């Protein structure tokens, strides 16, 4: 996606810790949050395909699954976590722009951006099994054990019935009364929905019952802006291994995948 303006954020990484979140948000340049903002510690980093326009990320059993985008380049991949080597890949037809992915009962589900089609694959071989229609744009995708949860770049998340793919409810994401827009790649983490905020280095943590933002993660130092050759190299990709309690993040065209731990103490508020 190359439609919205780039956003400038401050922050450098040092000794594995990240500095405080700047006040700007893409939806309101003067916005600040009263919610806690946490940094992270880098536990490890692994090679990542710098040619991958990452749109979705899932990890299970030590294996990484990745959905990539762009017309003519979109794919679904199984990736060796430690080496970044692509073990298996299924390419989408050139007319499809791949988006978010999730695992659901031994199947991988992938959305497309504006084509109104989703795909279901066999997890082991990444063999396409069937497709399904949906309305609106597809951005991020996760699941909570009962529903598929999809974003479309707005502040609204759609909860879908996995059997029918119908939208059963919508959740508006707010920070107090302010909408948190540009919700992108999603992950369900310990009872919360985590979402990349597009064109920022920020993740918002969302209460799935109320839609309220419970806090934010600042990852602005993982891949410094000074090293990014263009504005498309943004944070986008969250994968949580619930079995091992491990959290991974990466971004579009990023050369590294990071295993991180969230710091317990919130960062100090910016001056």
Short mmCIF file of C-alpha atoms in Angstrom, two decimals:
data_model
loop_
_atom_site.label_atom_id
_atom_site.label_comp_id
_atom_site.label_asym_id
_atom_site.label_seq_id
_atom_site.Cartn_x
_atom_site.Cartn_y
_atom_site.Cartn_z
CA UNK A 1 0.00 0.00 0.00
CA UNK A 2 1.42 3.32 -1.05
CA UNK A 3 -1.48 5.70 -0.43
CA UNK A 4 -0.98 7.49 2.87
CA UNK A 5 1.72 9.97 3.93
CA UNK A 6 4.81 8.92 5.82
CA UNK A 7 5.00 9.72 9.53
CA UNK A 8 8.10 10.94 11.34
CA UNK A 9 8.90 9.42 14.73
CA UNK A 10 11.88 9.84 17.01
CA UNK A 11 13.76 7.12 18.83
CA UNK A 12 17.00 5.17 18.80
CA UNK A 13 17.86 1.83 20.27
CA UNK A 14 20.60 1.42 22.81
CA UNK A 15 21.58 -1.51 24.99
CA UNK A 16 18.42 -3.30 23.87
CA UNK A 17 16.05 -0.61 25.21
CA UNK A 18 13.86 1.84 23.34
CA UNK A 19 13.34 5.51 24.13
CA UNK A 20 10.02 7.25 24.66
CA UNK A 21 7.20 7.54 22.18
CA UNK A 22 6.88 10.87 20.41
CA UNK A 23 3.56 12.69 20.61
CA UNK A 24 2.57 12.46 16.96
CA UNK A 25 -0.01 9.98 15.67
CA UNK A 26 -0.92 9.68 12.00
CA UNK A 27 -4.55 10.54 12.69
CA UNK A 28 -3.83 13.66 14.75
CA UNK A 29 -0.46 15.39 14.77
CA UNK A 30 -1.08 16.95 18.20
CA UNK A 31 -2.35 13.82 19.91
CA UNK A 32 -0.86 12.42 23.09
CA UNK A 33 -1.98 9.42 25.10
CA UNK A 34 -2.51 8.96 28.80
CA UNK A 35 -2.18 5.20 28.31
CA UNK A 36 1.07 3.49 29.34
CA UNK A 37 3.75 3.34 26.66
CA UNK A 38 6.23 0.51 27.06
CA UNK A 39 9.58 -0.22 25.51
CA UNK A 40 11.01 -3.62 24.72
CA UNK A 41 14.16 -5.61 25.19
CA UNK A 42 15.60 -7.43 22.21
CA UNK A 43 16.10 -11.08 23.17
CA UNK A 44 17.45 -12.18 19.78
CA UNK A 45 17.38 -11.23 16.14
CA UNK A 46 17.27 -13.47 13.09
CA UNK A 47 17.73 -12.97 9.34
CA UNK A 48 14.64 -11.86 7.44
CA UNK A 49 14.14 -11.60 3.70
CA UNK A 50 14.65 -7.89 2.94
CA UNK A 51 12.69 -8.40 -0.28
CA UNK A 52 9.56 -9.46 1.62
CA UNK A 53 6.77 -6.87 1.78
CA UNK A 54 5.50 -8.34 5.05
CA UNK A 55 1.73 -8.21 5.52
CA UNK A 56 1.05 -11.03 7.96
CA UNK A 57 3.09 -13.06 10.43
CA UNK A 58 2.32 -16.21 12.44
CA UNK A 59 4.54 -18.57 14.43
CA UNK A 60 3.80 -22.10 15.59
CA UNK A 61 6.06 -24.94 16.66
CA UNK A 62 9.22 -23.03 15.83
CA UNK A 63 8.09 -22.39 12.26
CA UNK A 64 7.26 -18.96 10.93
CA UNK A 65 4.49 -18.33 8.41
CA UNK A 66 4.53 -15.08 6.47
CA UNK A 67 2.16 -13.42 4.04
CA UNK A 68 3.65 -10.90 1.63
CA UNK A 69 2.05 -8.26 -0.57
CA UNK A 70 2.35 -6.17 -3.74
CA UNK A 71 0.77 -7.06 -7.06
CA UNK A 72 2.78 -9.71 -8.85
CA UNK A 73 4.85 -10.43 -5.71
CA UNK A 74 2.31 -11.64 -3.13
CA UNK A 75 2.87 -15.00 -1.46
CA UNK A 76 2.30 -17.24 1.51
CA UNK A 77 5.50 -18.70 2.95
CA UNK A 78 6.74 -21.16 5.54
CA UNK A 79 10.05 -19.82 6.85
CA UNK A 80 12.78 -21.28 9.05
CA UNK A 81 12.72 -18.95 12.02
CA UNK A 82 16.42 -19.06 12.85
CA UNK A 83 17.86 -18.74 9.34
CA UNK A 84 15.11 -16.85 7.52
CA UNK A 85 15.22 -19.44 4.74
CA UNK A 86 11.97 -19.88 2.81
CA UNK A 87 11.06 -23.56 3.17
CA UNK A 88 7.91 -23.53 1.08
CA UNK A 89 6.02 -20.88 -0.83
CA UNK A 90 2.74 -20.44 -2.66
CA UNK A 91 2.44 -17.41 -4.89
CA UNK A 92 -0.79 -15.54 -5.47
CA UNK A 93 -1.98 -14.70 -8.95
CA UNK A 94 -0.68 -11.28 -10.08
CA UNK A 95 -4.13 -9.69 -9.75
CA UNK A 96 -4.14 -10.31 -5.97
CA UNK A 97 -2.42 -8.16 -3.34
CA UNK A 98 -1.77 -10.39 -0.32
CA UNK A 99 -2.53 -9.13 3.18
CA UNK A 100 -2.89 -10.48 6.72
CA UNK A 101 -2.77 -14.17 7.67
CA UNK A 102 -3.81 -16.32 10.61
CA UNK A 103 -3.80 -19.98 11.63
CA UNK A 104 -7.14 -21.63 12.17
CA UNK A 105 -7.50 -25.33 13.05
CA UNK A 106 -4.70 -26.62 10.87
CA UNK A 107 -5.42 -24.17 8.07
CA UNK A 108 -3.82 -20.87 7.08
CA UNK A 109 -6.14 -18.04 6.13
CA UNK A 110 -5.00 -15.08 4.01
CA UNK A 111 -6.83 -11.89 3.05
CA UNK A 112 -6.33 -9.76 -0.04
CA UNK A 113 -6.32 -5.98 -0.08
CA UNK A 114 -9.00 -4.75 -2.52
CA UNK A 115 -9.94 -7.90 -4.39
CA UNK A 116 -12.67 -9.03 -1.97
CA UNK A 117 -11.24 -12.55 -1.78
CA UNK A 118 -9.70 -14.59 1.01
CA UNK A 119 -7.81 -17.86 0.69
CA UNK A 120 -7.64 -20.95 2.89
CA UNK A 121 -4.57 -23.20 2.67
CA UNK A 122 -3.38 -26.50 4.05
CA UNK A 123 -0.88 -25.61 6.78
CA UNK A 124 1.69 -28.28 5.98
CA UNK A 125 2.06 -27.88 2.21
CA UNK A 126 0.53 -24.41 1.78
CA UNK A 127 -1.77 -25.94 -0.81
CA UNK A 128 -4.77 -23.70 -1.64
CA UNK A 129 -7.98 -25.40 -0.56
CA UNK A 130 -10.64 -22.81 -1.30
CA UNK A 131 -11.38 -19.12 -1.41
CA UNK A 132 -14.13 -17.01 0.15
CA UNK A 133 -15.58 -13.57 -0.56
CA UNK A 134 -15.60 -10.66 1.88
CA UNK A 135 -16.55 -7.01 1.59
CA UNK A 136 -14.33 -3.99 2.07
CA UNK A 137 -10.56 -3.88 2.24
CA UNK A 138 -8.45 -6.56 3.91
CA UNK A 139 -5.43 -5.49 5.99
CA UNK A 140 -4.58 -7.49 9.12
CA UNK A 141 -6.00 -10.80 10.36
CA UNK A 142 -5.89 -12.76 13.63
CA UNK A 143 -8.19 -15.04 15.64
CA UNK A 144 -9.30 -15.36 19.25
CA UNK A 145 -10.36 -19.02 19.23
CA UNK A 146 -13.92 -18.15 18.25
CA UNK A 147 -13.70 -15.52 15.51
CA UNK A 148 -11.43 -14.31 12.78
CA UNK A 149 -10.60 -10.67 13.49
CA UNK A 150 -9.82 -8.41 10.53
CA UNK A 151 -8.68 -4.81 10.12
CA UNK A 152 -9.22 -2.55 7.11
CA UNK A 153 -7.01 0.46 7.91
CA UNK A 154 -9.70 2.29 9.86
CA UNK A 155 -10.32 2.22 13.62
CA UNK A 156 -12.88 -0.59 13.20
CA UNK A 157 -12.12 -4.29 13.65
CA UNK A 158 -14.45 -6.88 12.13
CA UNK A 159 -15.17 -10.16 13.94
CA UNK A 160 -16.00 -12.89 11.42
CA UNK A 161 -17.64 -16.28 11.76
CA UNK A 162 -14.94 -18.75 10.59
CA UNK A 163 -17.55 -21.11 9.14
CA UNK A 164 -19.49 -18.59 7.05
CA UNK A 165 -16.97 -15.71 6.88
CA UNK A 166 -19.85 -13.37 7.74
CA UNK A 167 -19.14 -10.34 9.93
CA UNK A 168 -20.90 -10.96 13.24
CA UNK A 169 -19.80 -7.82 15.08
CA UNK A 170 -17.65 -4.72 14.71
CA UNK A 171 -15.41 -3.17 17.35
CA UNK A 172 -14.38 0.50 17.25
CA UNK A 173 -10.93 1.07 18.74
CA UNK A 174 -10.63 4.21 20.87
CA UNK A 175 -8.10 5.88 23.14
CA UNK A 176 -10.62 7.40 25.53
CA UNK A 177 -12.86 9.10 22.95
CA UNK A 178 -10.31 9.37 20.15
CA UNK A 179 -10.34 6.81 17.34
CA UNK A 180 -7.10 4.85 16.82
CA UNK A 181 -6.96 4.63 13.05
CA UNK A 182 -4.70 2.90 10.52
CA UNK A 183 -4.92 -0.44 12.34
CA UNK A 184 -2.91 -2.88 10.25
CA UNK A 185 -1.34 -6.27 11.04
CA UNK A 186 -2.97 -7.97 14.04
CA UNK A 187 -2.09 -10.58 16.66
CA UNK A 188 -4.04 -11.99 19.59
CA UNK A 189 -1.75 -11.93 22.63
CA UNK A 190 -2.82 -13.10 26.10
CA UNK A 191 -6.42 -11.96 25.74
CA UNK A 192 -5.62 -8.69 23.96
CA UNK A 193 -5.61 -7.70 20.31
CA UNK A 194 -2.33 -6.12 19.29
CA UNK A 195 -2.23 -4.01 16.14
CA UNK A 196 0.48 -2.26 14.18
CA UNK A 197 -0.48 1.37 13.53
CA UNK A 198 0.43 1.80 9.89
CA UNK A 199 3.36 4.06 9.04
CA UNK A 200 4.39 4.30 12.68
CA UNK A 201 6.75 2.20 14.80
CA UNK A 202 3.98 1.66 17.32
CA UNK A 203 1.80 -1.23 18.41
CA UNK A 204 -1.48 -0.57 20.18
CA UNK A 205 -2.85 -3.03 22.74
CA UNK A 206 -6.64 -3.34 22.56
CA UNK A 207 -9.23 -4.65 25.01
CA UNK A 208 -11.41 -6.88 22.79
CA UNK A 209 -14.41 -6.37 25.07
CA UNK A 210 -14.50 -2.58 25.06
CA UNK A 211 -12.33 -1.52 22.11
CA UNK A 212 -10.31 0.75 24.39
CA UNK A 213 -6.55 1.05 23.91
CA UNK A 214 -4.93 -0.30 27.07
CA UNK A 215 -1.41 0.80 26.11
CA UNK A 216 1.20 1.04 23.40
CA UNK A 217 4.59 -0.42 22.54
CA UNK A 218 7.27 1.85 21.10
CA UNK A 219 9.55 -0.03 18.70
CA UNK A 220 11.05 3.01 17.01
CA UNK A 221 14.64 1.94 17.58
CA UNK A 222 14.54 -1.57 16.15
CA UNK A 223 15.28 -0.49 12.59
CA UNK A 224 16.42 3.17 12.67
CA UNK A 225 14.79 5.50 10.15
CA UNK A 226 18.23 6.63 9.01
CA UNK A 227 18.86 3.12 7.64
CA UNK A 228 15.59 2.81 5.71
CA UNK A 229 15.93 3.59 2.05
CA UNK A 230 12.26 4.49 1.53
CA UNK A 231 9.07 5.20 3.44
CA UNK A 232 7.61 1.73 2.80
CA UNK A 233 10.02 0.02 5.23
CA UNK A 234 7.66 0.28 8.17
CA UNK A 235 7.00 -1.94 11.15
CA UNK A 236 4.43 -4.56 10.17
CA UNK A 237 4.39 -8.04 11.58
CA UNK A 238 3.57 -9.47 15.02
CA UNK A 239 3.77 -13.18 15.84
CA UNK A 240 3.13 -14.65 19.28
CA UNK A 241 4.12 -18.20 20.21
CA UNK A 242 1.68 -18.91 23.04
CA UNK A 243 3.21 -22.30 23.84
CA UNK A 244 6.69 -20.89 24.51
CA UNK A 245 5.53 -17.34 25.42
CA UNK A 246 7.73 -15.78 22.73
CA UNK A 247 6.99 -12.60 20.80
CA UNK A 248 8.38 -11.72 17.36
CA UNK A 249 8.16 -8.57 15.24
CA UNK A 250 9.46 -7.43 11.87
CA UNK A 251 8.54 -5.00 9.09
CA UNK A 252 8.15 -4.55 5.36
CA UNK A 253 11.52 -5.10 3.65
CA UNK A 254 13.24 -5.36 7.05
CA UNK A 255 16.47 -7.39 7.09
CA UNK A 256 15.87 -8.74 10.60
CA UNK A 257 13.18 -10.51 12.60
CA UNK A 258 13.31 -9.61 16.31
CA UNK A 259 12.35 -11.66 19.33
CA UNK A 260 11.39 -9.16 22.02
CA UNK A 261 10.24 -8.90 25.61
CA UNK A 262 8.03 -6.07 26.78
CA UNK A 263 9.49 -4.01 29.63
CA UNK A 264 7.32 -3.90 32.72
CA UNK A 265 7.81 -0.23 33.58
CA UNK A 266 6.17 2.34 31.28
CA UNK A 267 8.37 4.90 29.58
CA UNK A 268 8.40 8.46 30.91
CA UNK A 269 6.00 10.82 29.18
CA UNK A 270 7.58 13.07 26.54
CA UNK A 271 8.26 16.67 27.65
#
